[in-house]
Amino acid sequence: MAIKSKKPSINYTNRDFNSIRNDLVTYAKRYYPDKIKDFSQPSFGALMLDTVAYVGDLLSFYLDYQANESFLSTAIEYNNVVKLSRTLGYKIQTNPSSFGTLTVYVLVPTESNTVAPDENYMPILKRGSKFSSTNGTLFTLIEDVDFSDSSLERVVAQVDPNTGAPIKYAIRGYGQIVSGEIGIETIDVGEYSKFPRFQLQTRNIAEVLSIVDSENNRYYEVDHLTQDVIYIPVVNMSQNRDTVRNILKPVSVSRRFTVEKTALDAFVQFGDGTDETEIEYLDPSNVVLDTFGKTHITDNSFDPSVLNKSGKLGVAPSNTSLVVTVRLNTSENVNASANSIINVENSILSFRNPDLLSVAQINEIRTSLEVLNEEALVGDISLPTSEEIKIRAYANFATQNRAVTKQDYISTVYNMPSKFGGIKRASVSLDTNSYNQRNINLYVISEGFDNKLVVTNDTIKQNLKNWLAQYKMINDTIDIIDAKIVNFGIKYTAMGMPDVNQFVVLDDANKAIRRFYEERYLEIGEPVLITDVFAVLKNVGTVLDVTNVEFFIKSGDNYADSPFAVDEFLNADGTMLIPPSNCIFELKFPNSDIIGTIK
């Protein structure tokens, strides 16, 4: 008769090195008492048990780590947080662009026998012209500047020394510019495969402008491969073309792609189809409801983003070469301070009748071109931290592509594509002073070239207005308003450890406060707490005690103009500064705005 072996008793809750080793020792003594008897530290048996316990501890760690990295709330690695947030519909905006207005000047000669500027020599500065700032950052003109426009300012620049008659006029124009330059990359595609995905080798990509294959077929970027309709501008040839330049037409695109970005890389992905459907303009009135032989029609929901039904998710390129045109930033921070864009790298000037004009005069006009940005260009913001991405992803998922609540609007602002510029902080409040009960005040602030808070320029505000228009409720009206910056400083008195030099204690304390405020931007309307500074200082190893902490307001040169005094922000017990809903606090220069005394 066979003897049944007793099932070993195993404790599956022990997962660390010591617990696993102790279980192994108990197991060996119980089931193999005659095989291994020596478990002392230098013995071979101890080596084997330590090795198995070591492997078990590692496997337990990686199992827990992998499980944590599978959920957004517990993920730690930045790239994993980015990927998981994408499942909630949030796309991180890497390499944001800075936008602004560039002032351009040219010298134009006068007409013969007159004192008026010669319109034949008034050029058009074409889009695509390149300029650079004093630190070498490139910017590209995104619209034509026609110097023959009668609304532009014209002043006499040179006069005849003998007669005093004007010889040349200076004409000042304005054009919108964006950071970066155009780059081209080629991708060789082999045999057909479903949903091909390619990594772009170009770095610092702000946006993918176009993809064209070797057969001259163009692919269009969409948010998701299920989206088969885009809207393109068609030149308006009607009588109102002066006020409405383009007409938006819905276009069904069989060739399409999506762009996926991480903190460093960019990928493009295509669909799984092979049918080469031609692009056609769609008429929504031709969309027919599916009845399937029924004699009645139910109240079906209608998705306006899918005007034609197809089982394909876009045509996948095969046996071809893809020419990818991108706009890439040329530096880590593409913001520019006022009066810093002064260099002309590549000007594209066109004249209406160049064959009838003097070549020497044309060359003089080309060399006379000067540029200057009268206002700072902003829009580039530092990458959000992992915690910020998590918060924005949860909020974006709740919006469901519409803005209804306060948090919906804030999430939609942060989700604006980086090519339109970036908003560093946003806040929403209901306008109680408006006759319209649905009027919303949206306060925004941007980040400057030195990573300090600056006022958002008009171009980004206009982009933001157009971006919000497709998500807001139809009866909501939005006023985009600049948040007011209030710069503050910190004074504190502390006691150092008896055996530590006072200057060492002071340096440690200042670094701790500076690190605390560098790792987090305050929100618009968020108070600053004196208790936070107390807590930070008490966690410094060389600080024995903290006796006093005070806040003060900074203003004047290099600081924001604030009409407030510190007493206007203090709460009743003096433990925090509470700003109005349209203000944001900033510790602008920590090295000088943190004043400490060590006793």
XYZ file of C-alpha atoms in Angstrom:
599
model
C 0.000 0.000 0.000
C 1.442 3.360 -1.085
C 2.014 5.941 1.627
C 0.638 9.390 0.782
C 3.150 12.161 1.301
C 2.026 15.041 3.463
C 1.590 18.313 1.619
C 4.326 20.746 2.683
C 3.198 23.687 4.778
C 4.235 26.845 2.926
C 3.606 30.398 4.135
C 2.991 32.466 1.010
C 2.825 35.769 2.907
C 6.558 35.817 3.666
C 8.223 37.686 0.809
C 11.293 39.487 2.180
C 14.799 38.028 2.492
C 14.781 37.199 6.225
C 11.286 35.722 6.216
C 12.014 33.550 3.172
C 15.298 32.344 4.650
C 13.705 31.477 7.980
C 10.956 29.529 6.187
C 13.581 27.652 4.171
C 15.511 26.714 7.300
C 12.331 25.442 8.960
C 11.349 23.580 5.798
C 14.794 21.906 5.464
C 14.896 20.865 9.139
C 11.390 19.452 8.948
C 11.480 17.575 5.643
C 15.200 16.861 5.211
C 16.539 16.335 8.750
C 19.093 13.739 7.631
C 20.343 15.557 4.506
C 21.346 19.019 5.755
C 22.181 19.579 9.409
C 24.659 22.439 9.365
C 23.034 25.836 8.816
C 25.756 27.920 10.446
C 26.874 31.108 8.705
C 29.990 29.730 6.893
C 28.350 26.446 5.846
C 27.384 25.401 2.322
C 23.771 24.924 3.423
C 23.613 28.549 4.577
C 24.986 29.660 1.172
C 22.246 27.784 -0.685
C 19.487 29.126 1.565
C 20.800 32.697 1.284
C 20.953 32.417 -2.508
C 17.372 31.158 -2.796
C 16.127 33.778 -0.309
C 17.976 36.479 -2.277
C 16.326 35.422 -5.552
C 12.926 35.217 -3.866
C 13.308 38.704 -2.400
C 14.211 40.125 -5.834
C 11.293 38.405 -7.532
C 8.943 39.677 -4.830
C 10.234 43.223 -5.286
C 9.842 43.199 -9.068
C 6.388 41.651 -8.777
C 5.255 44.459 -6.473
C 6.998 47.069 -8.600
C 5.402 45.806 -11.801
C 1.977 45.731 -10.160
C 2.392 49.305 -8.920
C 3.546 50.509 -12.340
C 0.392 49.080 -13.918
C -1.890 51.602 -12.213
C -1.799 55.358 -12.649
C -2.341 56.109 -8.974
C 0.708 54.071 -7.867
C 3.049 54.413 -10.880
C 6.371 56.133 -10.238
C 8.347 56.011 -13.484
C 7.669 59.102 -15.587
C 7.224 57.295 -18.910
C 4.789 54.840 -17.338
C 2.751 57.714 -15.909
C 2.652 59.280 -19.379
C 1.500 56.018 -21.009
C -1.146 55.294 -18.385
C -2.497 58.842 -18.578
C -2.964 58.334 -22.309
C -5.479 55.579 -21.561
C -7.598 58.261 -19.882
C -7.405 60.487 -22.950
C -4.721 62.853 -21.688
C -1.821 63.576 -24.011
C 1.235 65.195 -22.521
C 2.257 68.370 -24.299
C 5.997 68.108 -24.857
C 8.155 70.785 -26.474
C 5.541 73.562 -26.291
C 5.882 76.439 -28.707
C 6.190 80.111 -27.908
C 4.131 82.569 -29.916
C 4.209 86.297 -30.331
C 4.248 89.296 -32.591
C 7.384 90.431 -34.392
C 7.860 94.013 -35.543
C 9.593 94.219 -38.943
C 11.054 97.252 -40.696
C 12.190 97.875 -44.275
C 13.490 100.939 -46.124
C 11.661 101.767 -49.361
C 12.813 104.364 -51.895
C 10.579 107.215 -53.032
C 8.993 107.404 -56.440
C 10.824 109.421 -59.035
C 9.705 113.063 -59.190
C 7.576 112.634 -56.028
C 8.076 112.494 -52.282
C 5.831 109.444 -51.764
C 7.193 105.929 -51.191
C 7.327 103.771 -54.302
C 4.740 101.017 -53.907
C 6.458 98.910 -56.549
C 9.344 98.436 -54.105
C 7.127 97.531 -51.157
C 7.851 93.814 -50.650
C 5.915 90.983 -49.073
C 7.768 89.207 -46.287
C 6.676 85.622 -46.815
C 5.781 83.078 -44.190
C 8.644 80.713 -43.483
C 11.184 83.486 -42.977
C 13.504 82.717 -40.067
C 14.761 84.911 -37.268
C 16.776 84.287 -34.126
C 17.168 85.728 -30.659
C 20.374 86.793 -28.977
C 20.777 83.329 -27.444
C 20.426 81.600 -30.830
C 16.825 80.347 -30.577
C 15.159 80.216 -34.006
C 11.687 81.571 -34.805
C 9.613 81.231 -37.967
C 7.141 83.672 -39.477
C 3.728 82.008 -39.855
C 1.952 84.670 -41.919
C 2.802 87.027 -44.770
C 3.564 90.665 -44.014
C 2.551 92.934 -46.887
C 4.396 96.254 -46.599
C 2.097 97.833 -49.196
C -0.746 97.764 -46.674
C -1.877 101.368 -46.290
C -2.580 100.864 -42.582
C 1.107 100.358 -41.792
C 3.080 103.220 -40.333
C 5.425 105.014 -42.750
C 8.006 107.591 -41.686
C 10.783 109.404 -43.494
C 14.078 107.613 -42.855
C 16.504 109.466 -45.134
C 16.455 112.895 -46.757
C 18.482 114.590 -49.462
C 21.131 116.671 -47.662
C 20.859 119.396 -50.283
C 17.112 119.731 -50.783
C 15.744 118.099 -47.631
C 13.379 115.988 -49.748
C 12.667 112.414 -48.571
C 14.789 109.727 -50.198
C 13.674 106.652 -48.292
C 10.779 105.726 -46.074
C 10.815 103.265 -43.216
C 7.732 101.033 -43.094
C 6.844 99.163 -39.940
C 4.817 95.952 -40.130
C 3.805 93.191 -37.784
C 3.756 89.424 -38.184
C 3.062 86.403 -36.026
C 6.035 84.155 -35.314
C 6.420 80.785 -33.646
C 9.460 79.131 -32.157
C 11.376 76.475 -34.048
C 12.329 75.643 -37.590
C 11.238 73.166 -40.238
C 12.879 69.750 -40.337
C 12.461 66.837 -42.759
C 12.891 63.145 -42.012
C 12.527 60.149 -44.306
C 11.134 56.780 -43.225
C 11.551 53.708 -45.435
C 8.527 51.419 -45.152
C 8.719 47.744 -46.125
C 6.017 45.127 -46.543
C 2.457 45.735 -45.430
C 1.723 45.322 -41.728
C -1.222 46.301 -39.598
C -0.961 49.443 -37.526
C 2.685 50.231 -38.316
C 4.350 52.482 -35.754
C 7.538 54.422 -36.408
C 9.764 56.374 -34.061
C 10.896 59.759 -35.345
C 14.601 60.359 -34.979
C 14.267 64.133 -34.876
C 14.431 65.561 -31.360
C 12.413 68.376 -29.757
C 9.470 67.985 -32.159
C 6.794 70.595 -31.517
C 4.389 69.316 -34.181
C 4.231 67.079 -37.245
C 3.274 69.297 -40.173
C 2.772 66.722 -42.917
C 3.556 63.198 -44.089
C 3.757 62.422 -47.812
C 4.725 59.079 -49.362
C 6.774 58.504 -52.505
C 3.571 58.279 -54.593
C 2.711 61.816 -53.436
C -0.160 60.627 -51.242
C -0.646 62.812 -48.207
C -1.467 61.513 -44.735
C -3.396 63.654 -42.254
C -2.972 63.819 -38.501
C -6.019 62.934 -36.401
C -6.553 62.577 -32.663
C -7.567 58.925 -32.984
C -7.491 56.480 -35.879
C -11.261 56.008 -35.573
C -11.651 59.654 -36.636
C -12.002 59.667 -40.416
C -13.141 63.264 -40.911
C -11.056 66.403 -40.646
C -11.809 70.033 -41.481
C -9.573 71.881 -43.890
C -9.648 75.541 -44.922
C -10.728 76.268 -48.495
C -10.099 79.699 -49.973
C -13.239 81.815 -49.809
C -13.933 83.341 -53.239
C -17.209 85.013 -52.322
C -17.801 88.729 -51.771
C -17.093 88.543 -48.037
C -13.597 87.113 -48.531
C -12.076 90.240 -46.965
C -13.558 89.317 -43.594
C -13.685 85.523 -44.012
C -10.556 84.265 -45.731
C -11.337 80.550 -45.592
C -14.287 78.190 -45.439
C -14.032 75.035 -43.339
C -14.964 71.923 -45.281
C -15.397 68.432 -43.818
C -13.083 66.009 -45.593
C -13.040 62.229 -45.304
C -9.446 61.002 -45.138
C -8.533 57.375 -45.617
C -4.840 58.071 -45.071
C -4.336 59.297 -41.550
C -1.992 58.936 -38.605
C -1.740 59.744 -34.928
C 1.188 61.259 -33.062
C 2.268 59.871 -29.721
C 4.778 61.765 -27.598
C 6.787 60.864 -24.547
C 9.083 63.115 -22.552
C 11.856 62.662 -25.159
C 10.548 60.776 -28.202
C 7.764 61.052 -30.778
C 6.021 58.237 -32.682
C 3.623 58.144 -35.624
C 1.134 55.309 -36.086
C -1.036 54.393 -39.057
C -4.108 52.197 -39.529
C -4.643 48.696 -40.862
C -6.421 49.326 -44.167
C -5.234 48.711 -47.705
C -8.035 50.339 -49.727
C -6.980 53.588 -51.332
C -10.097 55.679 -51.016
C -9.911 59.097 -52.572
C -10.543 62.161 -50.428
C -14.029 63.518 -50.824
C -15.898 66.482 -49.441
C -18.762 65.372 -47.270
C -22.276 66.647 -47.028
C -23.700 65.833 -43.595
C -27.227 65.957 -45.046
C -26.403 62.826 -47.029
C -25.810 60.759 -43.882
C -28.593 58.166 -43.791
C -29.838 56.568 -40.580
C -29.658 52.770 -40.515
C -33.160 51.300 -40.515
C -32.284 47.699 -41.446
C -35.755 46.999 -42.816
C -37.608 48.437 -39.844
C -40.709 50.514 -40.508
C -39.776 52.945 -37.761
C -36.747 55.025 -36.833
C -35.482 55.148 -33.269
C -33.885 58.155 -31.588
C -30.324 57.248 -32.428
C -27.468 59.379 -31.140
C -25.477 60.994 -33.932
C -21.718 61.272 -33.852
C -20.737 64.271 -36.012
C -17.069 63.254 -35.994
C -17.837 60.118 -38.053
C -19.790 61.146 -41.127
C -19.041 58.054 -43.147
C -18.865 54.518 -41.832
C -15.914 52.319 -42.643
C -14.494 49.173 -41.182
C -10.947 50.420 -41.726
C -8.895 52.581 -39.391
C -6.915 54.258 -42.128
C -4.598 53.097 -44.894
C -1.264 51.691 -43.742
C 1.682 52.659 -45.969
C 3.712 49.838 -47.495
C 6.669 49.522 -49.878
C 7.190 53.258 -49.968
C 9.135 56.108 -48.410
C 7.502 58.613 -46.099
C 8.716 62.205 -46.032
C 7.857 63.598 -42.604
C 7.925 67.374 -42.232
C 8.099 68.583 -38.634
C 8.599 71.790 -36.741
C 11.252 71.370 -34.090
C 12.452 73.592 -31.309
C 16.129 74.491 -31.410
C 16.654 74.890 -27.662
C 15.287 73.534 -24.409
C 13.552 76.817 -23.577
C 12.134 78.674 -26.575
C 10.642 81.626 -24.730
C 12.197 84.973 -25.562
C 12.395 88.137 -23.506
C 11.333 91.457 -24.979
C 13.737 93.045 -27.504
C 15.809 89.849 -27.828
C 14.800 88.708 -31.357
C 16.945 90.958 -33.516
C 18.675 88.684 -36.041
C 17.434 87.882 -39.551
C 18.520 84.352 -40.449
C 16.638 83.819 -43.713
C 14.271 86.411 -45.119
C 11.910 85.526 -47.972
C 10.991 88.796 -49.691
C 8.908 88.864 -52.857
C 8.152 91.792 -55.157
C 5.177 92.120 -57.461
C 7.089 92.974 -60.632
C 10.739 92.151 -59.942
C 11.679 92.153 -63.633
C 10.767 95.849 -63.883
C 12.699 96.882 -60.779
C 16.304 97.755 -60.129
C 18.321 94.816 -58.830
C 20.462 97.160 -56.752
C 17.390 98.698 -55.104
C 15.953 95.254 -54.362
C 19.214 94.185 -52.736
C 19.240 97.347 -50.620
C 15.705 96.630 -49.438
C 16.649 93.053 -48.550
C 19.621 94.183 -46.474
C 17.586 96.934 -44.783
C 15.200 94.449 -43.165
C 15.307 94.705 -39.376
C 13.223 92.926 -36.754
C 12.424 93.323 -33.069
C 9.995 91.710 -30.646
C 8.517 94.502 -28.569
C 6.896 92.028 -26.182
C 8.149 88.815 -24.645
C 7.330 85.563 -26.420
C 5.943 82.968 -24.060
C 4.252 79.616 -24.348
C 7.041 77.193 -23.526
C 6.500 75.677 -20.094
C 8.464 73.107 -18.151
C 7.216 69.530 -18.327
C 4.586 68.714 -15.705
C 5.666 66.456 -12.867
C 4.312 62.927 -12.465
C 1.812 64.086 -9.864
C 0.619 66.932 -12.106
C 0.123 64.498 -14.996
C -1.948 62.201 -12.789
C -4.199 65.030 -11.629
C -4.643 66.366 -15.164
C -5.322 62.885 -16.556
C -8.086 62.203 -14.027
C -9.601 65.610 -14.721
C -9.336 65.161 -18.491
C -11.109 61.800 -18.295
C -13.954 63.416 -16.391
C -14.439 66.130 -19.026
C -15.485 63.619 -21.740
C -14.507 66.144 -24.428
C -16.787 68.851 -23.100
C -16.385 71.660 -20.606
C -19.193 71.979 -18.089
C -17.700 72.241 -14.632
C -14.898 74.434 -13.377
C -12.469 71.531 -13.399
C -13.520 70.664 -16.972
C -12.423 74.083 -18.172
C -9.097 73.937 -16.351
C -8.363 70.474 -17.703
C -9.264 71.544 -21.246
C -6.908 74.524 -20.981
C -4.010 72.293 -19.948
C -4.846 69.854 -22.744
C -4.443 72.457 -25.501
C -1.879 71.140 -28.045
C 1.614 72.443 -27.420
C 1.885 73.869 -30.934
C -0.601 76.568 -29.885
C 1.441 77.588 -26.842
C 1.301 76.571 -23.219
C -0.505 77.866 -20.146
C 1.398 77.367 -16.893
C -1.516 77.918 -14.520
C -5.250 78.489 -15.029
C -8.175 79.246 -12.760
C -11.899 79.591 -13.421
C -14.538 81.558 -11.528
C -18.071 82.656 -12.289
C -18.374 86.344 -13.181
C -20.830 87.589 -10.580
C -20.704 91.152 -11.921
C -21.961 90.213 -15.378
C -25.598 90.395 -16.449
C -25.022 87.012 -18.107
C -25.199 84.361 -15.416
C -23.146 81.978 -17.548
C -20.218 84.345 -18.081
C -16.948 82.758 -16.926
C -13.716 84.476 -15.982
C -10.733 82.370 -17.015
C -7.496 83.580 -15.412
C -4.266 82.411 -17.047
C -0.548 82.905 -16.580
C 2.449 81.687 -18.600
C 6.126 81.007 -18.030
C 8.925 83.224 -19.342
C 12.317 82.419 -20.779
C 13.824 82.354 -17.273
C 11.097 79.997 -15.961
C 9.470 82.859 -14.072
C 5.787 83.732 -14.319
C 4.849 86.232 -17.037
C 1.650 87.555 -18.548
C 0.238 85.402 -21.356
C 0.455 87.170 -24.708
C -2.508 87.885 -26.982
C -1.640 85.213 -29.550
C -1.838 82.390 -27.050
C -5.056 83.841 -25.640
C -6.600 83.833 -29.110
C -5.475 80.237 -29.640
C -6.928 79.317 -26.272
C -10.213 81.010 -27.123
C -10.525 79.022 -30.351
C -9.531 75.829 -28.548
C -12.177 76.245 -25.840
C -14.891 77.110 -28.364
C -15.199 73.487 -29.472
C -15.682 72.182 -25.930
C -17.635 74.823 -23.999
C -21.375 74.786 -23.431
C -23.257 76.741 -26.082
C -24.632 79.276 -23.602
C -21.310 79.856 -21.813
C -19.308 82.989 -22.525
C -15.661 83.158 -21.539
C -13.457 86.141 -20.717
C -9.754 85.233 -20.740
C -8.035 87.497 -18.216
C -4.420 87.862 -17.106
C -3.827 86.664 -13.568
C -2.000 89.185 -11.401
C 1.423 88.161 -10.155
C 2.270 88.963 -6.540
C 5.924 88.430 -5.624
C 6.607 87.696 -1.989
C 9.598 87.128 0.250
C 10.249 85.215 3.460
C 11.924 86.342 6.689
C 12.667 83.838 9.426
C 14.591 83.483 12.650
C 15.921 80.115 13.754
C 18.313 78.515 16.208
C 21.089 76.269 14.944
C 22.631 73.235 16.511
C 25.262 74.242 19.085
C 28.131 72.452 17.335
C 27.347 73.696 13.809
C 28.614 76.907 12.232
C 25.838 79.531 11.843
C 26.619 80.083 8.159
C 26.241 76.357 7.486
C 22.871 76.357 9.248
C 21.759 79.431 7.289
C 22.780 77.862 3.980
C 20.997 74.586 4.784
C 17.819 76.406 5.816
C 17.740 78.639 2.730
C 18.301 75.652 0.429
C 15.449 73.753 2.048
C 12.977 76.636 1.588
C 14.180 77.262 -1.965
C 13.804 73.586 -2.854
C 10.297 73.505 -1.384
C 9.034 76.322 -3.610
C 10.996 75.251 -6.704
C 9.365 71.826 -6.690
C 5.848 73.233 -6.766
C 4.186 76.157 -8.489
C 1.395 77.737 -6.545
C -2.011 77.788 -8.191
C -3.917 80.970 -8.994
C -5.756 81.969 -5.836
C -3.816 79.488 -3.672
C -2.654 80.833 -0.281
C 0.878 80.499 1.077
C 1.143 79.074 4.586
C 3.577 80.205 7.267
C 3.206 76.743 8.786
C 4.727 75.253 5.613
C 7.918 77.231 6.185
C 7.972 76.194 9.843
C 7.657 72.545 8.820
C 10.391 72.819 6.179
C 12.841 74.475 8.557
C 12.193 72.018 11.391
C 13.061 69.149 9.058
C 16.519 70.631 8.419
C 19.036 68.553 10.396
C 21.185 71.509 11.463
C 18.234 73.612 12.712
C 17.386 73.216 16.400
C 14.279 75.401 16.556
C 12.347 78.045 14.567
C 11.216 81.114 16.478
C 9.648 83.360 13.825
C 8.519 83.368 10.176
C 7.126 86.356 8.275
C 6.041 87.043 4.689
C 6.535 90.348 2.880
C 5.552 91.659 -0.566
C 8.220 92.494 -3.163
C 7.672 95.171 -5.808
C 9.638 97.571 -7.969
C 12.337 96.804 -10.523
C 12.352 93.177 -11.767
C 9.209 92.457 -9.745
C 5.538 92.559 -10.642
C 3.702 95.755 -9.776
C 1.439 94.808 -6.908
C -0.952 97.320 -5.350
C -1.376 95.120 -2.291
C 0.275 95.232 1.113
C 0.996 92.118 3.119
C -1.664 93.063 5.698
C -4.337 92.846 2.994
C -3.549 89.164 2.441
C -3.118 87.984 6.028
C -5.885 85.950 7.584
C -7.232 86.620 11.086
C -4.637 84.577 12.973
C -1.753 85.636 10.716
C -0.811 82.098 9.640
C -1.309 82.470 5.877
C -1.515 84.910 2.990
C -4.793 84.534 1.105
C -4.781 86.153 -2.360
C -7.809 87.260 -4.385
C -9.087 84.686 -6.880
C -7.285 86.458 -9.742
C -3.810 86.589 -8.124
C -0.958 84.104 -7.933
C 1.941 84.227 -5.493
C 5.515 83.710 -6.707
C 8.818 83.502 -4.878
C 10.659 85.002 -7.839
C 14.278 85.283 -6.657
C 14.801 82.786 -3.820
C 18.476 83.696 -3.397
C 17.605 87.249 -2.371
C 13.957 86.966 -1.318
C 14.659 84.504 1.489
C 16.164 86.348 4.452
C 17.167 84.270 7.442
C 18.696 84.962 10.841
C 20.429 82.206 12.806
C 20.964 82.611 16.545
